[in-house]
Short mmCIF file of C-alpha atoms in Angstrom, two decimals:
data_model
loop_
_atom_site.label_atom_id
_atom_site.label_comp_id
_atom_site.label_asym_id
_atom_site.label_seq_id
_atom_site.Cartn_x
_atom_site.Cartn_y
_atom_site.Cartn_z
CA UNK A 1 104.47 131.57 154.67
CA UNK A 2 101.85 130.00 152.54
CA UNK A 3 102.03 131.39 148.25
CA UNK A 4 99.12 132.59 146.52
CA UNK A 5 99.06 129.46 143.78
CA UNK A 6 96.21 130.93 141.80
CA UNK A 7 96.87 130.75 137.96
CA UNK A 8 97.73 134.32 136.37
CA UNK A 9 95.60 135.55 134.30
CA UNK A 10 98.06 137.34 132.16
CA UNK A 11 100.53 134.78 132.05
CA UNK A 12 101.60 134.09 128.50
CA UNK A 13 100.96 131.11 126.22
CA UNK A 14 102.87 128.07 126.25
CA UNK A 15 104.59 127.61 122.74
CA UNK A 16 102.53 126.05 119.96
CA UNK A 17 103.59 122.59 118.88
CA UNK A 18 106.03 122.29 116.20
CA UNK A 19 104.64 122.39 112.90
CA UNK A 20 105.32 119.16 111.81
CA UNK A 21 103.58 117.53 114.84
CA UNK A 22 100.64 120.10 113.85
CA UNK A 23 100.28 119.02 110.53
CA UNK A 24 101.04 115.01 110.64
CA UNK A 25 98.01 113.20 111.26
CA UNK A 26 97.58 109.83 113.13
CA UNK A 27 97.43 106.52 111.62
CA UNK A 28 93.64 106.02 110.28
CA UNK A 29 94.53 102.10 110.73
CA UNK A 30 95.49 102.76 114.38
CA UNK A 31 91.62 104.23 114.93
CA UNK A 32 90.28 101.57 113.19
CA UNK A 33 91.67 99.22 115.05
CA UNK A 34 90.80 100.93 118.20
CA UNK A 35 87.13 100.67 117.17
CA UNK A 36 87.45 97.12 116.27
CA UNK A 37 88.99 95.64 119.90
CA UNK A 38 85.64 93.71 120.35
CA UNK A 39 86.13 90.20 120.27
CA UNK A 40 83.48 89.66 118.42
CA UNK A 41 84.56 91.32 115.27
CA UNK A 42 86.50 89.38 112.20
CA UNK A 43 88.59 91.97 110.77
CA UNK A 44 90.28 92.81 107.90
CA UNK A 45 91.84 95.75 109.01
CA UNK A 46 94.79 95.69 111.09
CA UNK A 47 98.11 93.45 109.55
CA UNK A 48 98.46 91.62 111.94
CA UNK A 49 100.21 88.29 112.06
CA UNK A 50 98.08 85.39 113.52
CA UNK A 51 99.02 85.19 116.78
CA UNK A 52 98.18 81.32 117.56
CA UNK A 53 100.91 80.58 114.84
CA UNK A 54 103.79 82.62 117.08
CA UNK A 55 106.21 80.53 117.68
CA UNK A 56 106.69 81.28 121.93
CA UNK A 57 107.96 77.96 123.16
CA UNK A 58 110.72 78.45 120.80
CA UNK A 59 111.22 82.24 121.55
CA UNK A 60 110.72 81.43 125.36
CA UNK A 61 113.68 78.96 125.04
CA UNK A 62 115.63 81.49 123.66
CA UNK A 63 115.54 83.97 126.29
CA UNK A 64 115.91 81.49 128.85
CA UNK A 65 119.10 80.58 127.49
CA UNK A 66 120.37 83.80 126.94
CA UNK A 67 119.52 84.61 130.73
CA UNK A 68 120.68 81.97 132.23
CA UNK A 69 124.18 81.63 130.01
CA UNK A 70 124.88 85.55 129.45
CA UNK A 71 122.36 87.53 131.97
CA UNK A 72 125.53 90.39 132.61
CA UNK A 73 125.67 90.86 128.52
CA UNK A 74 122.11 90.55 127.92
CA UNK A 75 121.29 92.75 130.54
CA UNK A 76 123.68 95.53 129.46
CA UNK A 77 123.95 98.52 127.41
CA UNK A 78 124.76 97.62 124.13
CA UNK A 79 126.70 98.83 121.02
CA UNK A 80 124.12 101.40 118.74
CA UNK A 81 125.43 98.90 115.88
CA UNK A 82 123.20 95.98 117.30
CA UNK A 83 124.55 92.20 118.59
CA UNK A 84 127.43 91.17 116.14
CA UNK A 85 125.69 87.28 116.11
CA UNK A 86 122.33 88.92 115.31
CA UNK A 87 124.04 90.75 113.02
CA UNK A 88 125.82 88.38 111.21
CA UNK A 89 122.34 85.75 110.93
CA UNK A 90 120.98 89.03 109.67
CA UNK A 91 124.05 88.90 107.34
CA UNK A 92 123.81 85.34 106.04
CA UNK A 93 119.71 85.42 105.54
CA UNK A 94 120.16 88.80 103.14
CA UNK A 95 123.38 86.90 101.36
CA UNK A 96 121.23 83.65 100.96
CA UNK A 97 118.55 85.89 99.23
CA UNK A 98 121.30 87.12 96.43
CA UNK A 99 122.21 90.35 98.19
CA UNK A 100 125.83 89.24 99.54
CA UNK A 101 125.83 91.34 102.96
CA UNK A 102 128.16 91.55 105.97
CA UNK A 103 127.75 92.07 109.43
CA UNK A 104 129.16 95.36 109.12
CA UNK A 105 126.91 96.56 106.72
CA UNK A 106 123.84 96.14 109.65
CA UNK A 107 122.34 98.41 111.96
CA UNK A 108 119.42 96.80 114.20
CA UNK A 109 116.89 99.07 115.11
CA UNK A 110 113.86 99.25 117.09
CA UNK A 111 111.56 97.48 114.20
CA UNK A 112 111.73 98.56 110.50
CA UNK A 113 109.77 101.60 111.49
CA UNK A 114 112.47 102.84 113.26
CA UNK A 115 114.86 102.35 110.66
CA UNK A 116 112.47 104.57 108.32
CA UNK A 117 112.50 107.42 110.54
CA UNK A 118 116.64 107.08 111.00
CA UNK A 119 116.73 107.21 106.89
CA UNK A 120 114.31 110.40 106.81
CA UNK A 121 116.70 111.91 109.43
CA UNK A 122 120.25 111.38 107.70
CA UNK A 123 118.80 112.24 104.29
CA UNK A 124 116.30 114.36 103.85
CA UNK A 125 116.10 118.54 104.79
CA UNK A 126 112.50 120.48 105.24
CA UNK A 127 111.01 121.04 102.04
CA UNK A 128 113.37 118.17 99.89
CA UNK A 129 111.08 116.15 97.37
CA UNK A 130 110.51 112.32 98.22
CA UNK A 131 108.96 110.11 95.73
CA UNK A 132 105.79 107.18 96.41
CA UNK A 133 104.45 104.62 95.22
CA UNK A 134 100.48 105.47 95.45
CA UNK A 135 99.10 104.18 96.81
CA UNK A 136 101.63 103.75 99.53
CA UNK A 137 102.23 102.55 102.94
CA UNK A 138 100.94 104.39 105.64
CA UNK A 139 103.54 104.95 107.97
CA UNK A 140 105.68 105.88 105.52
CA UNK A 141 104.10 108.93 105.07
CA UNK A 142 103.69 109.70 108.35
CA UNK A 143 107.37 109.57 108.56
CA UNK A 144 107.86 112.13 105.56
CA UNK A 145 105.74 113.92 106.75
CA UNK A 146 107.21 114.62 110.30
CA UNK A 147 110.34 115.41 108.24
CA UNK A 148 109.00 118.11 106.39
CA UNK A 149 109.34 116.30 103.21
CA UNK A 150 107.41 117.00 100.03
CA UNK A 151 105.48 113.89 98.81
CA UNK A 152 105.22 113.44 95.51
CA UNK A 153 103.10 110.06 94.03
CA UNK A 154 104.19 107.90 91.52
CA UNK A 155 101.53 106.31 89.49
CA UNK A 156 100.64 102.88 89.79
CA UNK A 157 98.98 99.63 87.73
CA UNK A 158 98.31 96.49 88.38
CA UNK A 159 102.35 95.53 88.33
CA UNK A 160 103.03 97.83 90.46
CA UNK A 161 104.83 101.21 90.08
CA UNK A 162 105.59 102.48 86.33
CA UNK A 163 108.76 103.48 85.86
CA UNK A 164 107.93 105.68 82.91
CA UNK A 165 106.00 107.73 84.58
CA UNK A 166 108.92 107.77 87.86
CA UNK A 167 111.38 108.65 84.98
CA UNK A 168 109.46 112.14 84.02
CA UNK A 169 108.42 112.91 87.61
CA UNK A 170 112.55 112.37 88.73
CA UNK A 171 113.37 114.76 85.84
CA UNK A 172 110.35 117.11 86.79
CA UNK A 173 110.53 117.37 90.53
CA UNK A 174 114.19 117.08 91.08
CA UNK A 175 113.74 114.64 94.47
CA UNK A 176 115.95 113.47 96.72
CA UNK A 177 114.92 109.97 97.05
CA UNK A 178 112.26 107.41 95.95
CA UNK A 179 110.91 104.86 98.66
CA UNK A 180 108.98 102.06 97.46
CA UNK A 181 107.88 98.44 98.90
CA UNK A 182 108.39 96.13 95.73
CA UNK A 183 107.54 92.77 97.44
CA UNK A 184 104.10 92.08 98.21
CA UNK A 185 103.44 95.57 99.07
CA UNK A 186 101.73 97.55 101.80
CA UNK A 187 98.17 98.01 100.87
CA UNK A 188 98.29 96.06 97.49
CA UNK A 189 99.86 93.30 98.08
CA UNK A 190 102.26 93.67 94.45
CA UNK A 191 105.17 92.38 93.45
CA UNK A 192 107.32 94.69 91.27
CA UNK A 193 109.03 92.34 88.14
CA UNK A 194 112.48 92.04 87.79
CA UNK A 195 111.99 94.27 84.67
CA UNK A 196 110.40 97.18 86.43
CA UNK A 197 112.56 96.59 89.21
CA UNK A 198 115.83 96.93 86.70
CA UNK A 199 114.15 100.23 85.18
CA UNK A 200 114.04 101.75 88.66
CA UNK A 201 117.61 100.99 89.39
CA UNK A 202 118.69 103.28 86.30
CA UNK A 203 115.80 105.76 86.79
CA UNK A 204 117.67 106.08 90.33
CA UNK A 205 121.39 106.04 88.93
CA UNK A 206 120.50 108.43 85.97
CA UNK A 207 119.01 111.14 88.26
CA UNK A 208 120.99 110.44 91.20
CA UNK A 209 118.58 109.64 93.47
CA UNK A 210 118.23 107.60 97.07
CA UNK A 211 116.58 104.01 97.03
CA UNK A 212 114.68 103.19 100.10
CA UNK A 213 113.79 99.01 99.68
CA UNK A 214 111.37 98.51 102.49
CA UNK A 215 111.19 94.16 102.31
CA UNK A 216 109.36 93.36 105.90
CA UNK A 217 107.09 90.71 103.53
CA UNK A 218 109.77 88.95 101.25
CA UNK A 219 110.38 85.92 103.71
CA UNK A 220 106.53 85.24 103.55
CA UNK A 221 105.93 84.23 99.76
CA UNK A 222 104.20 81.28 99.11
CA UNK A 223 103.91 80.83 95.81
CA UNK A 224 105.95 81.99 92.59
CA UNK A 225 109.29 82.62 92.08
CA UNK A 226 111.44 84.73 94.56
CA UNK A 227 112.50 88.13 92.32
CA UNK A 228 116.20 89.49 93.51
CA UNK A 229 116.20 92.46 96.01
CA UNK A 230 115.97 95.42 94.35
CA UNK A 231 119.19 96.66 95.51
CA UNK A 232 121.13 94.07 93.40
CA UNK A 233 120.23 95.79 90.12
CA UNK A 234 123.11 97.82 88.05
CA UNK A 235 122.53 101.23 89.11
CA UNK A 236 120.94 100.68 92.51
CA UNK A 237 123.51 99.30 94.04
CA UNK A 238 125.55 102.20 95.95
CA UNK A 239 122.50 104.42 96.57
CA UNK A 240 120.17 101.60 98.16
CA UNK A 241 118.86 101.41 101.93
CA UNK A 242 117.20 97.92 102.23
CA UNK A 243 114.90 97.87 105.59
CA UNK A 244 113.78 94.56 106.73
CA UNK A 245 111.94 93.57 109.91
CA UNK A 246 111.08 90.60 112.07
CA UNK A 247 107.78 91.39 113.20
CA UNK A 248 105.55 89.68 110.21
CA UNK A 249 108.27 86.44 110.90
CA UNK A 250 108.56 86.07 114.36
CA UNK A 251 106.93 88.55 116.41
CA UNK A 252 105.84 91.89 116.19
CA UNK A 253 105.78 92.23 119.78
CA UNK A 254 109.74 92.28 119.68
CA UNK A 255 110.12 95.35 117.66
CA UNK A 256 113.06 94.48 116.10
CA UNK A 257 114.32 94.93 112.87
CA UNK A 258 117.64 96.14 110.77
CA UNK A 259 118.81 98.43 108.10
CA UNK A 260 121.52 97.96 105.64
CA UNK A 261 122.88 101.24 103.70
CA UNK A 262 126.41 102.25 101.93
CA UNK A 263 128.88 102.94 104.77
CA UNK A 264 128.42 106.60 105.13
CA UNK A 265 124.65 106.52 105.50
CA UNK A 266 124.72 103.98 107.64
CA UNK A 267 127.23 106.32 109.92
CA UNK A 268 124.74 108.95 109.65
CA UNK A 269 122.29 106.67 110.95
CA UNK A 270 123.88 105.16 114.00
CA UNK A 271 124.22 109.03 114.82
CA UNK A 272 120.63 109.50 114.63
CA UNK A 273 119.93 106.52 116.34
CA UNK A 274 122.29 107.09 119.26
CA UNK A 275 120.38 110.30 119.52
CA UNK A 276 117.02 108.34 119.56
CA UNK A 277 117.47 105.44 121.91
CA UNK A 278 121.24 105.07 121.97
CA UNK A 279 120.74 101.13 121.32
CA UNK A 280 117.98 98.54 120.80
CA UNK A 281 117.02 96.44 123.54
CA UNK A 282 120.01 94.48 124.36
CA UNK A 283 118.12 90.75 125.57
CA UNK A 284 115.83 91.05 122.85
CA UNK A 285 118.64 90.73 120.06
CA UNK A 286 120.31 88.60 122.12
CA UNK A 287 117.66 86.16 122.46
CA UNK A 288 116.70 86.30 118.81
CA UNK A 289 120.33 85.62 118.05
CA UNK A 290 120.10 82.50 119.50
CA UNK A 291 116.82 81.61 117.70
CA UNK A 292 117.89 82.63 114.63
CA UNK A 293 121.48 80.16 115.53
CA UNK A 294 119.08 76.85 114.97
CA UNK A 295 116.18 75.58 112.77
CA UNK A 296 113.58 77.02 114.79
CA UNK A 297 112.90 80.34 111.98
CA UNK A 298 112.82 78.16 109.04
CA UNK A 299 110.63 75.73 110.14
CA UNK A 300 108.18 78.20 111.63
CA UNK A 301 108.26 80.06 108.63
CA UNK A 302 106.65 77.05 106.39
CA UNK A 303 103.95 76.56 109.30
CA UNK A 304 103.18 79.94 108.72
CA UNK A 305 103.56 80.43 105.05
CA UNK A 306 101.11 76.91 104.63
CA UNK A 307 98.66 78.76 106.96
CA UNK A 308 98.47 82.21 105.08
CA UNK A 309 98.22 80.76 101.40
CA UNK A 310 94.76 79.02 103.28
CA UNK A 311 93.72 82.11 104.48
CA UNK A 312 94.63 84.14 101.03
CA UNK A 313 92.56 81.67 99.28
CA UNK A 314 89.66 81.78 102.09
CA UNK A 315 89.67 85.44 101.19
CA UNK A 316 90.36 85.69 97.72
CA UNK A 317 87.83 83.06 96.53
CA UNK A 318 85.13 84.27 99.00
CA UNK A 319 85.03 88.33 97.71
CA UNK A 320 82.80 87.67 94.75
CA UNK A 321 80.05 87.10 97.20
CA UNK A 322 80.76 89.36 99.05
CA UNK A 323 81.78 92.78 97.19
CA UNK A 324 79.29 94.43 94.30
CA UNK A 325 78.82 93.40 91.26
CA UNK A 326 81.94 94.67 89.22
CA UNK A 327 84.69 94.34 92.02
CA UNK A 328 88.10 94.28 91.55
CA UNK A 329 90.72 92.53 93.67
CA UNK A 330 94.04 90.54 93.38
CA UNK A 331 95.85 87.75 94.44
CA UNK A 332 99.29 88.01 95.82
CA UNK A 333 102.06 85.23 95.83
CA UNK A 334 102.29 86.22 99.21
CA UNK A 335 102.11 88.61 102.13
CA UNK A 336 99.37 89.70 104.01
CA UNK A 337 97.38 91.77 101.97
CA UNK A 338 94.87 91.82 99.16
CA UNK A 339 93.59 95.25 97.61
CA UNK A 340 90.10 95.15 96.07
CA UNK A 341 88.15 97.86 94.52
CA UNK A 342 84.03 98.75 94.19
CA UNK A 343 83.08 100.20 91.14
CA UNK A 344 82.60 103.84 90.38
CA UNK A 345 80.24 105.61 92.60
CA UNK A 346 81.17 103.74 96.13
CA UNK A 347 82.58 105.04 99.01
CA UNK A 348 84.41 102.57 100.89
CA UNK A 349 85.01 105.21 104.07
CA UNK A 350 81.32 106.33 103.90
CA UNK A 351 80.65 102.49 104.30
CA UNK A 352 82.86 101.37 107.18
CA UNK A 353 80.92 102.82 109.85
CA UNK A 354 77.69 100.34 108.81
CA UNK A 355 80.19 97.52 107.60
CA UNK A 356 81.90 97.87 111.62
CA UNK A 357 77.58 97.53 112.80
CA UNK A 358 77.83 94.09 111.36
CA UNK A 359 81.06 93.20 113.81
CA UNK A 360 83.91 92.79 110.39
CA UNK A 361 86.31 95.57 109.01
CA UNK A 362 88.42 96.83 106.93
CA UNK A 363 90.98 99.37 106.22
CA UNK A 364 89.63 101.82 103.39
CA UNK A 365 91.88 102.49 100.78
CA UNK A 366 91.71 106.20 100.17
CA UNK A 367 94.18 107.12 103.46
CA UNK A 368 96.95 105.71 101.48
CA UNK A 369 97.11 108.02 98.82
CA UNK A 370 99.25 110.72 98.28
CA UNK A 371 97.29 111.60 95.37
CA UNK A 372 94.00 111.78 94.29
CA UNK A 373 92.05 108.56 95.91
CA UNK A 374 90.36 105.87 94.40
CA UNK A 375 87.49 106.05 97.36
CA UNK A 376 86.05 102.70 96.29
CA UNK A 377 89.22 101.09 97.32
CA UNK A 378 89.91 98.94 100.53
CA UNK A 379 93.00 96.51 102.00
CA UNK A 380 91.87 93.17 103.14
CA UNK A 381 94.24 91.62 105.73
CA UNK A 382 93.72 88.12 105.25
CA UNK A 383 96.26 86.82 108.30
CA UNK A 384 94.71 87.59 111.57
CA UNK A 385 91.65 85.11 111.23
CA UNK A 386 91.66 81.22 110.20
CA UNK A 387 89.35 80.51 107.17
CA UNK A 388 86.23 79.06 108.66
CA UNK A 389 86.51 83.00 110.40
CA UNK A 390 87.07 85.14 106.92
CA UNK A 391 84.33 82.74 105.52
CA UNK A 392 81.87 84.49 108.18
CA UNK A 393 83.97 87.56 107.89
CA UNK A 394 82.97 87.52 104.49
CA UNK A 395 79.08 86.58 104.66
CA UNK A 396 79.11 89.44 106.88
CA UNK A 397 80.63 92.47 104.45
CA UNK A 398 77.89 90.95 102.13
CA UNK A 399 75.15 92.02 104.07
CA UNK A 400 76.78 95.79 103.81
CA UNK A 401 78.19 95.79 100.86
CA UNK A 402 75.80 93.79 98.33
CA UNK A 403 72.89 95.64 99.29
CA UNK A 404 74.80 99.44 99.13
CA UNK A 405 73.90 102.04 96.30
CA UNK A 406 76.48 103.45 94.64
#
């Protein structure tokens, strides 16, 4: 007997989507990228770590080992806590930074990203107030967002976030936590000082908020003097979550990365993460275990770090020629960013589309913003591309940008 399959025409709706996938928009890098895939194009755009510089005899090594030494472990599920000797190299990195850290106090997650989202979850309710810096890092908001959160920016100068002005807005708004990226920071490429760093801490203590210390860029100063994690200031101590990440040391492609949070936080978030993806990938942490057990990290990190103060400097030294007259821009101790602005009257999203014509991007600044939006703003990624390649990078924003009208 053969069923009349025709649709209904008074069948009913599906549900709607939930409101917070309705109202969280997608990653304005992530289209950017998308439109710059062509070869051809030097861009600015995307953070991405060079690739020729990834260490993959050394990674490759690893996972052979692991496979052909512990393929039944390394093949297995896993504990949600993450591989106790990833764990513990985890451990003795964060202690050799100043923060003394245990095993125990680790979670490994699915990249830093991850560990963001499993923070959101365990702490914040629709509608709870979470302080920015702004501008701030993308994803960040995205993540906030999906929670329901209300976003509130904190004003920022050249040093970073002020803490005055976080001190009134924390009395004002009454938020739940603040989440800031104090080293080299996603877009600008800041450091916070110890001293603003120490102000934060009690800003935090006095109105009993959350810290969330996002640090995927510490490892990758060149230049300066390291300042101490945020989360060893009086004050900041017992109400800190410090995310770090391997993807801007090793690989990206690994999506790994780990969380560290007072005991019963951390709980919380091995709950939310069992309900996510029960563990991270089990040969992945395994085989970065074993990297992490020799010299192989260290010693790729000064290849890399000598390699991105060249390319910082490529950039840095070339923008003169290359933005208008009366530009603004920085230059970080380290990271992967530099965050330049065009005087009054430019529009540095009007000017992509005609910058992308000349095959070179860049990420425009105003998507970052909780706020109001300095449109003349833009993030420069200066890792992806060796110098002779963001000196014709360069040559080529000039012919856009030096001849645009404000």
């Amino acid at each position: 007997m053969l069923h009349d399959i025709r649709p209904n025409p008074a069948s009913t709706p599906t549900p709607a989507l939930a409101t917070r996938a309705a109202h969280t928009g997608g990653s304005p890098v992530r289209e950017i990228l998308a439109l710059t895939a062509r070869p051809e194009v030097i861009s600015f755009a995307g953070g991405l770590p060079a690739g020729e510089l990834f260490d993959a005899r050394g990674i490759a090594a690893a996972f052979r080992h692991v496979l052909d030494e512990t393929p039944r472990q390394a093949l297995q599920y896993s504990t949600t806590e993450g591989d106790p000797a990833l764990r513990a190299a985890v451990a003795a990195r964060v202690s050799a930074r100043g923060l003394a850290t245990g095993a125990d106090d680790l979670l490994v997650t699915t990249g830093s990203q991850q560990g963001l989202s499993l923070l959101a979850t365990a702490l914040l309710e629709p509608g709870d107030t979470v302080l920015v810096e702004d501008p701030c890092y993308l994803a960040a908001l995205q993540v906030f967002g999906f929670a329901g959160a209300r976003v509130v920016p904190v004003p920022t100068d050249d040093a970073g976030l002020d803490p005055a002005a976080l001190d009134e807005l924390a009395a004002r708004e009454r938020p739940k936590l603040i989440y800031l990226v104090p080293t080299f920071q996603n877009p600008t490429g800041r450091t916070l000082a110890a001293g603003r760093r120490a102000a934060v801490a009690e800003v935090a203590a006095r109105h009993g908020l959350w810290i969330i210390e996002d640090d995927p860029y510490g490892e990758l100063r060149f230049e300066g003097e390291p300042v101490p994690y945020l989360a060893t200031f009086p004050g900041a101590e017992d109400r800190t979550a410090l995310l770090g990440s391997f993807s801007k040391i090793v690989a990206p492609g690994l999506r790994l990365g780990w969380l560290r949070a007072p005991a019963a936080l951390r709980r919380a978030c091995v709950v939310a993460k069992q309900a996510a993806d029960l563990h991270t990938s089990t040969v992945d942490q395994a085989a970065i275990a074993r990297y992490l057990a020799g010299p192989d990290l260290d010693a790729h990190l000064d290849r890399v770090r000598g390699a991105y103060r060249a390319r910082r400097d490529a950039l840095v030294d070339g923008l003169g020629a290359a933005l208008p007259d009366g530009s603004r821009w920085n230059r970080p101790d380290g990271g992967m960013f530099v965050w330049a602005t065009m005087p009054a009257g430019y529009d540095a999203t009007a000017l992509l589309p005609e910058v992308v014509r000349n095959d070179v991007a860049y990420v425009p600044g105003a998507p970052f913003y909780a706020g109001p939006a300095d449109t003349g703003s833009m993030r420069l990624s200066f890792v992806t591309h060796p110098p002779e390649e963001i000196e014709e990078g360069l040559r080529r924003l000039a012919k856009t940008l030096r001849s645009a009208q404000p």
